[in-house]
Amino acid sequence: MWKGSVELPGSLCSHVEYTVKMGITQLQQTSTMAVTVPVQDIVIHKHFNPIGIIENDIALALLAFPVNFSASIQPVCLPEKAFMVQAGTECWVTGWGKVKEEDVPQASTQELQEAELNILRYETCNEVLSEKLESQFDVVKEGTVCAISSKGKDACQGDSGGPLVCEFNNSWVQVGIVSWGIGCGRSGYPGVYTEVSFYKDWLIARLSGLAKGPLLPDVDPSVRVQPLPHKPSWGSSVLEPPSQCSMPSPERKWPWQVSLQINNVHKCGGSLIAPRWVLTSAHCVRGHEEYTVRLGDTLLQSNSQNAVVIPVQDIICYNYYNYQTMRHDIALVLLALSVNYSAYIQPVCLPGKDFEVKAGTVCWATGWGRTLQFGPSHVPTLQETKQVILHYTTCNRMVKKQEKPFPKVVRKGMVCGYLEKSGGPCKGDAGGPLVCQFNDRWIQMGIVSWGIHCALKEVPAVYTDVRFYKDWVYGTMNQASILDSGGFFIPWVCLMLALSILVTL
C-alpha cells in the first residue's frame, strides 16, 4: 500500500528545504517557461494520520513570492464545500510518478503522465478495499473520494499530492489530491484521494492565517478560494449584484476593477486578470504618457489602506487596432510589480475561446465614467449598471437606426449590451469590464469600447469580445514574460486619435 510523500508532519518543515517547479511537463527541461520557487512555509492538517489508514492527508505550501500566470502556468479551480461529484464522472489524474508497480521508487518518469479515471461510489470503494485488505472496518474514511480505471491505470508512488481534476461547464475543478491505494493500477483496485471540497473551510482558514505574515495582506474568510479555470483567473465575488441599475458599487463587490491613471487622474477603467496584468481598451492608451494603476478601492480619491497604486511598466495594444472602425480595441497593461491578492483585490475569470453567451444573459458593467452624457468626465465612486446581451443582428439594427450612413458597424470581435430602462457605460468607463455570472463565478465577456451616444436607453453599448482575443491575450503575456526575463522588452504603442463618427467611452 502506498501513501503520500509526507512521512511525518514534524519532519516535513524542520529538516528539508523544498522548492516548487512549474510551467513544464519535462522534469529536466530547461525551457524558458519553467519557474522554480522556494517554499517559505508548509502547513499540514493537525489531524493528519500517516499510521495505518491515512486520514486528513492535506497540506498547503506557501511560496516565497507570488507567481505570474502565463500560458504555461495557471491556477486550478477549487470546488465549493457542498460540491458533489456523481459516481461515474470522468476525471483525470496527473503526475511524474512510477509508471509500473514493479519499478523501484526512484524510477519516476521524466515526462508528465495522465490517466483517465471514473469516480467510484463511497460505499462501493469501501467494500472493495475492505475485502482486499481483509478488514472488518471501513478503510475509506470521511473526507476522501475514490476513482478507478477499467484500463488498469492509476496514480503511483511519486504522484502523491498531485491533482485529480474533473471538467464541469468548461472549467477544470480539482476534486481530489492523490493520497493512497493498494499497489499501482491493479485491475479492480480503486485509488483513494483526499476530497478537496471536504476541507474547504480548513483551506480558507489556513490561507487567512498564512496571509497575516509580513509578505501577504489579510484575506477575508468570506472570499471564495476559487481560481479561474485556468486557465485563468479567479472571478470570485462576495456580493450578489442588486436589481437596481446605475448606482454606486459596494466595497469588495468588483475586486478586479482598476483605474488607469495619468498623474493620479482617472482616464480609463481596466480589469485585473493576473498578478501583473490588466486588460483594457486600446483606444485608452496615449503615447509618451506615464501611467499608474489604482486598485483595491471603489473611491478614486480616498486614502484607504486597501488601495494600491502601481506604476505601469509596459502597454501592449493589439497589432491591428483600428481607431476608425474601433476593431480590435484591446490592450494589455504590464504592471511594474506583482499584486498581492486580498479581499479587495482579485483577478476576474476569462472565458474560453468557444464559450457561448446567449442573447438575454444579464451582465454588469462597472466604471467611474460619466453618469450623464454631458456630465463631469468621471465620478468619485465606482458605478455599476446592468446590461443584457444583445444578438449581433439586433445590435446592428439598433446602431444603424442611430447612424444611418454607416451600415453594420458592429463587427466580429465585438459584443453588445443594452438595458431598456436605463443607459449603459459612458465616457470614462472605457477599458472597464463587462462581467457575467456563470455557476457562481464572474467571467469577463467584454471590455467597454464604444457607442453612438452614452447613457441613453435607445442605444446599445459595444464591447470588445474577450473570447475572440483569448489566444492573443495568453500569447502576448507569454511572449512578454520571456522578453522581460532577459531584461529587454519593446512594447507596441497605440495612440488615441479624435473620432468624428464613433464615440469612444
Coordinates of C-alpha atoms in Angstrom, one line a residue:
M1 CA 0.0 0.0 0.0
W2 CA 1.4 3.4 -0.9
K3 CA 0.7 6.8 0.6
G4 CA 1.6 10.4 0.3
S5 CA 5.2 11.6 0.3
V6 CA 4.8 13.2 3.7
E7 CA 6.1 10.7 6.3
L8 CA 5.7 12.7 9.5
P9 CA 4.4 16.3 9.9
G10 CA 7.4 17.3 12.0
S11 CA 10.0 16.1 9.6
L12 CA 8.4 18.0 6.6
C13 CA 9.2 21.5 7.7
S14 CA 12.1 21.1 10.0
H15 CA 14.9 19.4 8.1
V16 CA 14.1 19.7 4.4
E17 CA 14.2 22.8 2.1
Y18 CA 11.5 22.4 -0.6
T19 CA 11.2 24.2 -3.9
V20 CA 8.3 24.1 -6.4
K21 CA 8.9 23.8 -10.1
M22 CA 6.1 24.7 -12.6
G23 CA 5.4 25.6 -16.1
I24 CA 6.9 22.5 -17.7
T25 CA 5.9 18.9 -18.5
Q26 CA 9.5 17.6 -18.6
L27 CA 11.2 17.5 -15.2
Q28 CA 14.7 18.2 -16.5
Q29 CA 13.5 20.6 -19.2
T30 CA 15.4 23.9 -19.5
S31 CA 12.5 25.7 -21.0
T32 CA 12.3 29.5 -20.5
M33 CA 8.7 28.8 -19.3
A34 CA 10.0 26.8 -16.3
V35 CA 9.8 28.6 -12.9
T36 CA 11.3 27.3 -9.7
V37 CA 10.1 29.0 -6.5
P38 CA 11.4 28.3 -2.9
V39 CA 8.8 27.2 -0.3
Q40 CA 8.6 29.6 2.6
D41 CA 6.3 27.6 4.8
I42 CA 4.2 24.4 4.8
V43 CA 1.0 23.9 6.8
I44 CA -0.1 20.3 7.4
H45 CA -3.6 19.4 8.7
K46 CA -3.2 19.0 12.5
H47 CA -5.1 15.7 12.5
F48 CA -3.1 14.2 9.7
N49 CA -2.6 10.5 10.5
P50 CA 0.2 8.6 8.5
I51 CA -0.1 5.4 10.6
G52 CA -2.3 2.6 9.3
I53 CA -5.2 4.1 7.3
I54 CA -4.2 7.6 6.2
E55 CA -6.5 10.4 7.3
N56 CA -6.6 14.1 6.7
D57 CA -3.9 13.9 4.1
I58 CA -3.7 17.5 3.0
A59 CA -1.2 20.3 3.3
L60 CA -0.7 23.9 2.0
A61 CA 2.7 25.1 0.7
L62 CA 3.3 28.9 0.9
L63 CA 5.7 30.1 -1.8
A64 CA 8.4 32.6 -1.0
F65 CA 7.0 35.0 -3.6
P66 CA 3.9 35.3 -6.0
V67 CA 3.9 33.5 -9.3
N68 CA 3.0 35.4 -12.5
F69 CA 0.4 33.4 -14.5
S70 CA 1.2 32.7 -18.2
A71 CA 0.1 30.4 -21.0
S72 CA 2.2 27.7 -19.2
I73 CA 1.2 28.5 -15.5
Q74 CA -2.4 28.8 -14.4
P75 CA -4.3 28.0 -11.2
V76 CA -6.9 25.3 -11.0
C77 CA -10.5 25.8 -9.8
L78 CA -11.4 24.6 -6.3
P79 CA -14.9 23.2 -5.6
E80 CA -17.4 24.6 -3.2
K81 CA -17.9 22.9 0.2
A82 CA -21.1 21.2 -0.8
F83 CA -19.8 20.2 -4.2
M84 CA -20.8 16.6 -5.1
V85 CA -19.3 14.5 -7.9
Q86 CA -21.5 11.8 -9.2
A87 CA -20.3 8.2 -9.5
G88 CA -19.1 7.5 -13.0
T89 CA -17.9 11.1 -13.7
E90 CA -14.8 11.1 -15.9
C91 CA -11.8 12.7 -14.3
W92 CA -8.0 12.8 -14.8
V93 CA -5.0 12.4 -12.5
T94 CA -1.5 13.7 -13.4
G95 CA 2.0 13.3 -12.1
W96 CA 5.6 12.2 -12.6
G97 CA 5.3 9.0 -10.5
K98 CA 6.2 5.4 -11.4
V99 CA 4.5 4.0 -14.5
K100 CA 4.7 0.4 -13.3
E101 CA 4.2 -1.0 -9.8
E102 CA 7.3 -3.2 -10.0
D103 CA 9.5 -0.2 -10.7
V104 CA 11.8 1.0 -7.9
P105 CA 10.6 4.1 -6.1
Q106 CA 13.3 6.2 -7.7
A107 CA 12.1 5.2 -11.2
S108 CA 9.8 8.2 -11.7
T109 CA 9.2 9.3 -15.2
Q110 CA 10.7 12.5 -16.6
E111 CA 7.6 13.3 -18.6
L112 CA 4.3 14.3 -17.0
Q113 CA 1.8 11.4 -17.2
E114 CA -2.0 11.5 -17.3
A115 CA -4.6 8.8 -16.5
E116 CA -8.3 8.8 -17.1
L117 CA -10.4 7.6 -14.1
N118 CA -14.0 7.4 -13.1
I119 CA -15.4 8.4 -9.8
L120 CA -16.5 5.4 -7.6
R121 CA -19.3 5.4 -5.1
Y122 CA -18.1 5.7 -1.5
E123 CA -19.8 2.5 -0.4
T124 CA -18.5 0.5 -3.4
C125 CA -15.0 1.7 -2.8
N126 CA -15.2 0.7 0.9
E127 CA -16.5 -2.7 0.1
V128 CA -13.7 -3.4 -2.5
L129 CA -10.8 -2.1 -0.4
S130 CA -12.1 -3.7 2.9
E131 CA -12.2 -7.0 1.1
K132 CA -8.8 -6.6 -0.4
L133 CA -7.3 -5.7 3.0
E134 CA -9.4 -8.3 4.8
S135 CA -10.6 -5.6 7.2
Q136 CA -13.9 -5.7 9.1
F137 CA -13.9 -1.9 9.3
D138 CA -14.3 0.9 6.8
V139 CA -10.9 1.7 5.4
V140 CA -12.1 4.7 3.3
K141 CA -12.7 7.5 5.8
E142 CA -14.7 10.7 5.6
G143 CA -13.0 13.3 3.5
T144 CA -11.8 11.0 0.8
V145 CA -13.0 10.2 -2.7
C146 CA -12.3 7.2 -4.8
A147 CA -11.6 6.8 -8.5
I148 CA -10.9 3.7 -10.7
S149 CA -9.9 2.8 -14.2
S150 CA -11.2 0.0 -16.3
K151 CA -7.9 0.0 -18.2
G152 CA -5.7 -0.7 -15.2
K153 CA -4.4 2.8 -14.9
D154 CA -4.0 4.8 -11.7
A155 CA -1.6 7.1 -9.7
C156 CA 1.5 5.5 -8.2
Q157 CA 4.4 6.4 -6.0
G158 CA 5.8 9.8 -6.9
D159 CA 2.3 11.0 -7.9
S160 CA 1.3 11.7 -4.3
G161 CA 0.0 15.2 -3.7
G162 CA -1.0 15.7 -7.3
P163 CA -4.4 16.7 -8.5
L164 CA -7.5 14.7 -9.5
V165 CA -9.4 17.1 -11.8
C166 CA -12.8 16.8 -13.5
E167 CA -14.3 19.1 -16.1
F168 CA -17.5 20.9 -15.3
N169 CA -19.0 23.6 -17.6
N170 CA -15.7 24.2 -19.4
S171 CA -13.8 24.6 -16.2
W172 CA -11.4 22.2 -14.6
V173 CA -12.1 21.6 -10.9
Q174 CA -9.8 19.8 -8.5
V175 CA -11.9 17.3 -6.6
G176 CA -9.1 15.3 -5.1
I177 CA -5.5 15.0 -4.0
V178 CA -3.5 11.8 -4.7
S179 CA -3.3 10.1 -1.3
W180 CA -3.1 6.3 -1.2
G181 CA -4.0 2.9 -2.7
I182 CA -3.1 -0.7 -2.9
G183 CA -0.4 -1.3 -5.5
C184 CA -0.5 0.8 -8.7
G185 CA -3.1 0.4 -11.4
R186 CA -4.2 -3.1 -10.4
S187 CA -7.3 -4.2 -12.1
G188 CA -10.4 -3.7 -9.8
Y189 CA -8.4 -1.7 -7.2
P190 CA -9.5 1.9 -6.8
G191 CA -7.2 4.8 -5.8
V192 CA -8.1 6.9 -2.8
Y193 CA -7.9 10.7 -2.9
T194 CA -8.3 13.5 -0.3
E195 CA -11.6 15.1 -1.1
V196 CA -10.9 18.9 -1.6
S197 CA -14.5 20.1 -1.0
F198 CA -14.5 18.4 2.4
Y199 CA -11.5 20.6 3.5
K200 CA -12.8 23.9 2.0
D201 CA -13.2 25.6 5.4
W202 CA -9.8 24.4 6.5
L203 CA -8.2 25.8 3.3
I204 CA -9.8 29.2 3.8
A205 CA -8.8 29.3 7.4
R206 CA -5.2 28.4 6.8
L207 CA -4.9 30.8 3.8
S208 CA -6.2 33.5 6.1
G209 CA -3.7 32.6 8.7
L210 CA -0.8 32.5 6.3
A211 CA -1.8 35.8 4.8
K212 CA -1.2 37.5 8.2
G213 CA 2.5 37.2 7.8
P214 CA 4.7 40.1 6.6
L215 CA 4.6 39.2 2.9
L216 CA 0.8 39.0 2.3
P217 CA -2.2 41.2 3.1
D218 CA -5.1 40.0 5.2
V219 CA -7.6 37.7 3.4
D220 CA -11.2 37.9 4.3
P221 CA -12.6 34.4 5.1
S222 CA -15.8 35.2 3.2
V223 CA -13.9 35.3 -0.1
R224 CA -14.1 32.1 -2.0
V225 CA -10.8 30.4 -2.8
Q226 CA -11.7 29.6 -6.4
P227 CA -9.2 30.5 -9.1
L228 CA -10.4 30.8 -12.6
P229 CA -10.4 27.6 -14.5
H230 CA -7.2 28.3 -15.7
K231 CA -6.8 28.8 -17.4
P232 CA -7.4 31.7 -16.0
S233 CA -8.1 33.9 -13.3
W234 CA -10.3 33.8 -10.4
G235 CA -13.5 35.8 -10.6
S236 CA -14.9 35.3 -7.1
S237 CA -17.3 38.0 -5.7
V238 CA -18.5 38.4 -2.2
L239 CA -21.8 40.1 -3.0
E240 CA -24.6 39.4 -5.5
P241 CA -25.5 42.2 -7.9
P242 CA -28.6 44.2 -6.9
S243 CA -31.6 44.6 -9.1
Q244 CA -31.1 48.3 -9.5
C245 CA -29.0 49.9 -12.2
S246 CA -26.6 52.8 -12.5
M247 CA -25.8 53.0 -8.8
P248 CA -22.7 53.2 -6.6
S249 CA -21.0 49.8 -6.0
P250 CA -20.3 48.5 -2.5
E251 CA -16.7 47.7 -1.4
R252 CA -15.3 44.3 -2.4
K253 CA -18.0 43.7 -4.9
W254 CA -15.9 44.1 -8.1
P255 CA -12.4 43.4 -6.8
W256 CA -10.9 43.1 -10.3
Q257 CA -11.8 46.7 -11.3
V258 CA -8.9 49.1 -11.7
S259 CA -8.5 52.7 -12.6
L260 CA -5.9 53.5 -15.3
Q261 CA -4.5 57.0 -14.4
I262 CA -2.1 59.7 -15.5
N263 CA -0.7 62.0 -12.7
N264 CA -3.3 60.4 -10.3
V265 CA -6.2 61.4 -12.6
H266 CA -8.6 58.7 -13.8
K267 CA -8.5 58.2 -17.5
C268 CA -10.0 54.7 -18.2
G269 CA -11.0 51.5 -16.5
G270 CA -9.5 48.1 -16.7
S271 CA -9.6 44.7 -15.1
L272 CA -7.0 42.6 -13.2
I273 CA -6.5 39.2 -14.9
A274 CA -3.2 38.1 -13.3
P275 CA -0.8 39.4 -10.6
R276 CA 1.0 41.7 -13.1
W277 CA -1.6 42.0 -15.9
V278 CA -4.5 44.4 -16.6
L279 CA -6.9 44.2 -19.5
T280 CA -8.2 47.5 -21.0
S281 CA -9.1 49.1 -24.3
A282 CA -6.5 50.1 -26.9
H283 CA -8.2 53.5 -27.5
C284 CA -7.5 54.4 -23.9
V285 CA -3.7 54.5 -24.4
R286 CA -1.8 57.6 -25.4
G287 CA 1.9 57.6 -26.4
H288 CA 4.5 59.2 -24.2
E289 CA 2.5 59.1 -21.0
E290 CA 3.4 57.6 -17.7
Y291 CA 0.5 55.5 -16.4
T292 CA -0.3 54.1 -13.0
V293 CA -3.0 51.6 -12.0
R294 CA -5.1 52.1 -8.9
L295 CA -6.9 49.1 -7.5
G296 CA -8.5 47.8 -4.3
D297 CA -10.9 50.7 -3.7
T298 CA -14.2 52.0 -5.1
L299 CA -13.3 55.6 -4.3
L300 CA -10.9 57.3 -6.6
Q301 CA -9.6 59.9 -4.2
S302 CA -9.7 58.0 -0.8
N303 CA -6.8 57.3 1.4
S304 CA -8.0 53.8 2.1
Q305 CA -5.4 51.3 3.4
N306 CA -6.9 48.8 0.9
A307 CA -6.0 50.9 -2.1
V308 CA -2.8 50.1 -4.1
V309 CA -1.2 52.2 -6.8
I310 CA 1.3 50.5 -9.1
P311 CA 3.4 52.0 -11.9
V312 CA 2.8 50.6 -15.4
Q313 CA 5.9 49.1 -17.0
D314 CA 4.6 48.5 -20.5
I315 CA 1.4 48.6 -22.5
I316 CA 0.8 46.2 -25.5
C317 CA -2.0 47.0 -27.9
Y318 CA -3.5 44.6 -30.4
N319 CA -1.3 45.0 -33.6
Y320 CA -4.3 45.6 -35.9
Y321 CA -6.3 48.0 -33.7
N322 CA -8.2 50.4 -36.0
Y323 CA -9.3 53.7 -34.5
Q324 CA -11.7 54.4 -37.3
T325 CA -13.7 51.2 -37.1
M326 CA -12.9 50.5 -33.4
R327 CA -12.0 46.9 -34.4
H328 CA -9.5 45.1 -32.1
D329 CA -10.0 47.6 -29.3
I330 CA -8.0 45.7 -26.7
A331 CA -4.7 46.2 -24.8
L332 CA -2.7 44.6 -22.1
V333 CA -1.1 46.5 -19.3
L334 CA 2.0 45.1 -17.6
L335 CA 2.5 46.3 -14.1
A336 CA 5.9 47.1 -12.7
L337 CA 5.4 44.7 -9.8
S338 CA 3.0 41.8 -8.9
V339 CA -0.1 42.5 -6.9
N340 CA -0.9 40.5 -3.7
Y341 CA -4.5 39.4 -3.8
S342 CA -6.7 40.3 -0.9
A343 CA -10.4 40.6 -0.1
Y344 CA -10.4 43.8 -2.1
I345 CA -8.1 42.8 -5.0
Q346 CA -8.9 39.7 -7.0
P347 CA -8.5 38.8 -10.7
V348 CA -11.5 38.2 -12.9
C349 CA -12.1 35.0 -14.9
L350 CA -11.6 34.9 -18.6
P351 CA -13.9 32.9 -20.9
G352 CA -12.8 30.0 -23.0
K353 CA -12.4 30.7 -26.7
D354 CA -15.5 28.7 -27.6
F355 CA -17.5 29.9 -24.6
E356 CA -21.1 30.7 -25.6
V357 CA -23.2 33.6 -24.1
K358 CA -26.9 33.6 -25.1
A359 CA -28.8 36.7 -26.0
G360 CA -30.7 37.9 -23.0
T361 CA -28.0 37.0 -20.5
V362 CA -27.8 39.5 -17.7
C363 CA -24.3 41.0 -17.2
W364 CA -22.8 44.0 -15.4
A365 CA -20.6 46.9 -16.5
T366 CA -18.6 48.9 -14.0
G367 CA -16.6 52.1 -14.0
W368 CA -16.0 55.7 -12.8
G369 CA -17.3 57.3 -16.0
R370 CA -20.0 59.9 -16.6
T371 CA -23.5 59.1 -15.4
L372 CA -24.9 61.7 -17.8
Q373 CA -23.8 62.2 -21.4
F374 CA -22.8 65.8 -20.7
G375 CA -21.9 65.4 -17.0
P376 CA -18.5 65.5 -15.4
S377 CA -15.8 63.5 -17.0
H378 CA -15.8 61.0 -14.2
V379 CA -17.4 60.4 -10.8
P380 CA -15.6 59.7 -7.5
T381 CA -17.4 56.4 -6.7
L382 CA -17.4 53.2 -8.7
Q383 CA -20.7 52.8 -10.5
E384 CA -22.4 49.6 -11.8
T385 CA -25.0 49.2 -14.5
K386 CA -26.9 46.1 -15.6
Q387 CA -26.6 45.1 -19.2
V388 CA -28.5 42.5 -21.2
I389 CA -26.5 40.7 -24.0
L390 CA -28.0 41.5 -27.5
H391 CA -27.9 39.3 -30.5
Y392 CA -25.5 40.5 -33.2
T393 CA -28.1 41.3 -35.8
T394 CA -30.4 43.1 -33.3
C395 CA -27.5 45.3 -32.1
N396 CA -26.6 46.2 -35.7
R397 CA -30.2 47.1 -36.4
M398 CA -30.3 49.4 -33.4
V399 CA -27.0 51.0 -34.2
K400 CA -27.8 51.6 -37.9
K401 CA -31.0 53.3 -36.8
Q402 CA -28.9 55.9 -35.0
E403 CA -26.1 56.1 -37.6
K404 CA -27.9 55.6 -40.9
P405 CA -25.0 56.4 -43.2
F406 CA -22.8 53.6 -41.7
P407 CA -24.1 50.1 -42.2
K408 CA -23.2 47.2 -40.0
V409 CA -20.5 48.9 -37.8
V410 CA -20.7 46.1 -35.2
R411 CA -18.3 43.5 -36.4
K412 CA -16.7 40.2 -35.4
G413 CA -14.8 40.5 -32.2
M414 CA -17.5 42.8 -30.6
V415 CA -20.4 42.1 -28.3
C416 CA -23.3 44.3 -27.4
G417 CA -25.0 45.1 -24.1
Y418 CA -28.3 47.0 -23.6
L419 CA -30.8 47.9 -20.9
E420 CA -34.2 49.2 -21.9
K421 CA -34.9 51.1 -18.7
S422 CA -31.6 53.0 -18.4
G423 CA -28.4 53.8 -20.1
G424 CA -25.1 51.9 -20.2
P425 CA -21.5 52.9 -19.7
C426 CA -20.2 56.4 -20.8
K427 CA -17.0 58.4 -21.2
G428 CA -14.5 57.4 -18.5
D429 CA -15.8 53.8 -18.4
A430 CA -13.7 52.7 -21.4
G431 CA -11.4 49.8 -20.8
G432 CA -13.6 48.6 -17.9
P433 CA -15.1 45.1 -17.7
L434 CA -18.4 43.6 -18.7
V435 CA -18.9 40.6 -16.5
C436 CA -21.5 37.9 -16.4
Q437 CA -22.1 35.3 -13.6
F438 CA -21.9 31.6 -14.6
N439 CA -22.1 28.9 -12.0
D440 CA -21.2 31.2 -9.1
R441 CA -18.2 32.6 -10.9
W442 CA -17.8 36.0 -12.6
I443 CA -16.4 35.9 -16.1
Q444 CA -15.3 38.9 -18.2
M445 CA -17.1 38.8 -21.5
G446 CA -16.4 42.3 -22.8
I447 CA -14.3 45.4 -22.5
V448 CA -16.1 48.8 -22.7
S449 CA -15.3 50.1 -26.1
W450 CA -17.7 52.5 -27.9
G451 CA -21.2 53.7 -28.5
I452 CA -23.1 56.2 -30.6
H453 CA -24.2 58.1 -27.5
C454 CA -23.9 57.1 -23.9
A455 CA -26.3 56.7 -21.0
L456 CA -29.3 56.7 -23.5
K457 CA -31.7 53.8 -23.3
E458 CA -32.3 53.7 -27.1
V459 CA -28.7 52.8 -27.9
P460 CA -26.7 49.7 -27.0
A461 CA -23.1 49.8 -25.8
V462 CA -20.5 47.9 -27.8
Y463 CA -17.8 45.9 -26.1
T464 CA -14.7 44.1 -27.3
D465 CA -15.5 40.4 -27.2
V466 CA -12.8 38.9 -24.9
R467 CA -13.4 35.4 -26.2
F468 CA -12.3 36.4 -29.6
Y469 CA -8.9 37.6 -28.3
K470 CA -8.2 34.8 -25.8
D471 CA -5.3 33.3 -27.8
W472 CA -3.8 36.8 -28.3
V473 CA -4.0 37.6 -24.6
Y474 CA -2.2 34.4 -23.5
G475 CA 0.3 34.6 -26.3
T476 CA 1.2 38.2 -25.5
M477 CA 1.5 37.5 -21.8
N478 CA 3.7 34.5 -22.6
Q479 CA 5.9 36.5 -25.1
A480 CA 6.3 39.4 -22.7
S481 CA 7.4 37.2 -19.8
I482 CA 10.1 35.7 -22.0
L483 CA 11.4 39.1 -23.2
D484 CA 11.1 40.7 -19.8
S485 CA 13.1 37.9 -18.2
G486 CA 16.0 38.9 -20.5
G487 CA 15.8 42.5 -19.4
F488 CA 14.6 43.5 -22.9
F489 CA 11.0 44.4 -23.9
I490 CA 9.8 46.8 -26.6
P491 CA 6.0 47.4 -26.4
W492 CA 3.7 48.4 -29.2
V493 CA 2.4 51.9 -28.6
C494 CA -1.1 52.7 -29.6
L495 CA -2.3 56.3 -29.9
M496 CA -5.8 57.5 -29.3
L497 CA -7.0 59.8 -32.1
A498 CA -10.0 62.0 -32.2
L499 CA -13.0 60.3 -33.7
S500 CA -15.5 62.2 -35.8
I501 CA -18.0 59.4 -36.1
L502 CA -17.9 57.0 -33.1
V503 CA -17.9 58.0 -29.5
T504 CA -15.3 56.1 -27.5
L505 CA -16.4 55.7 -23.9

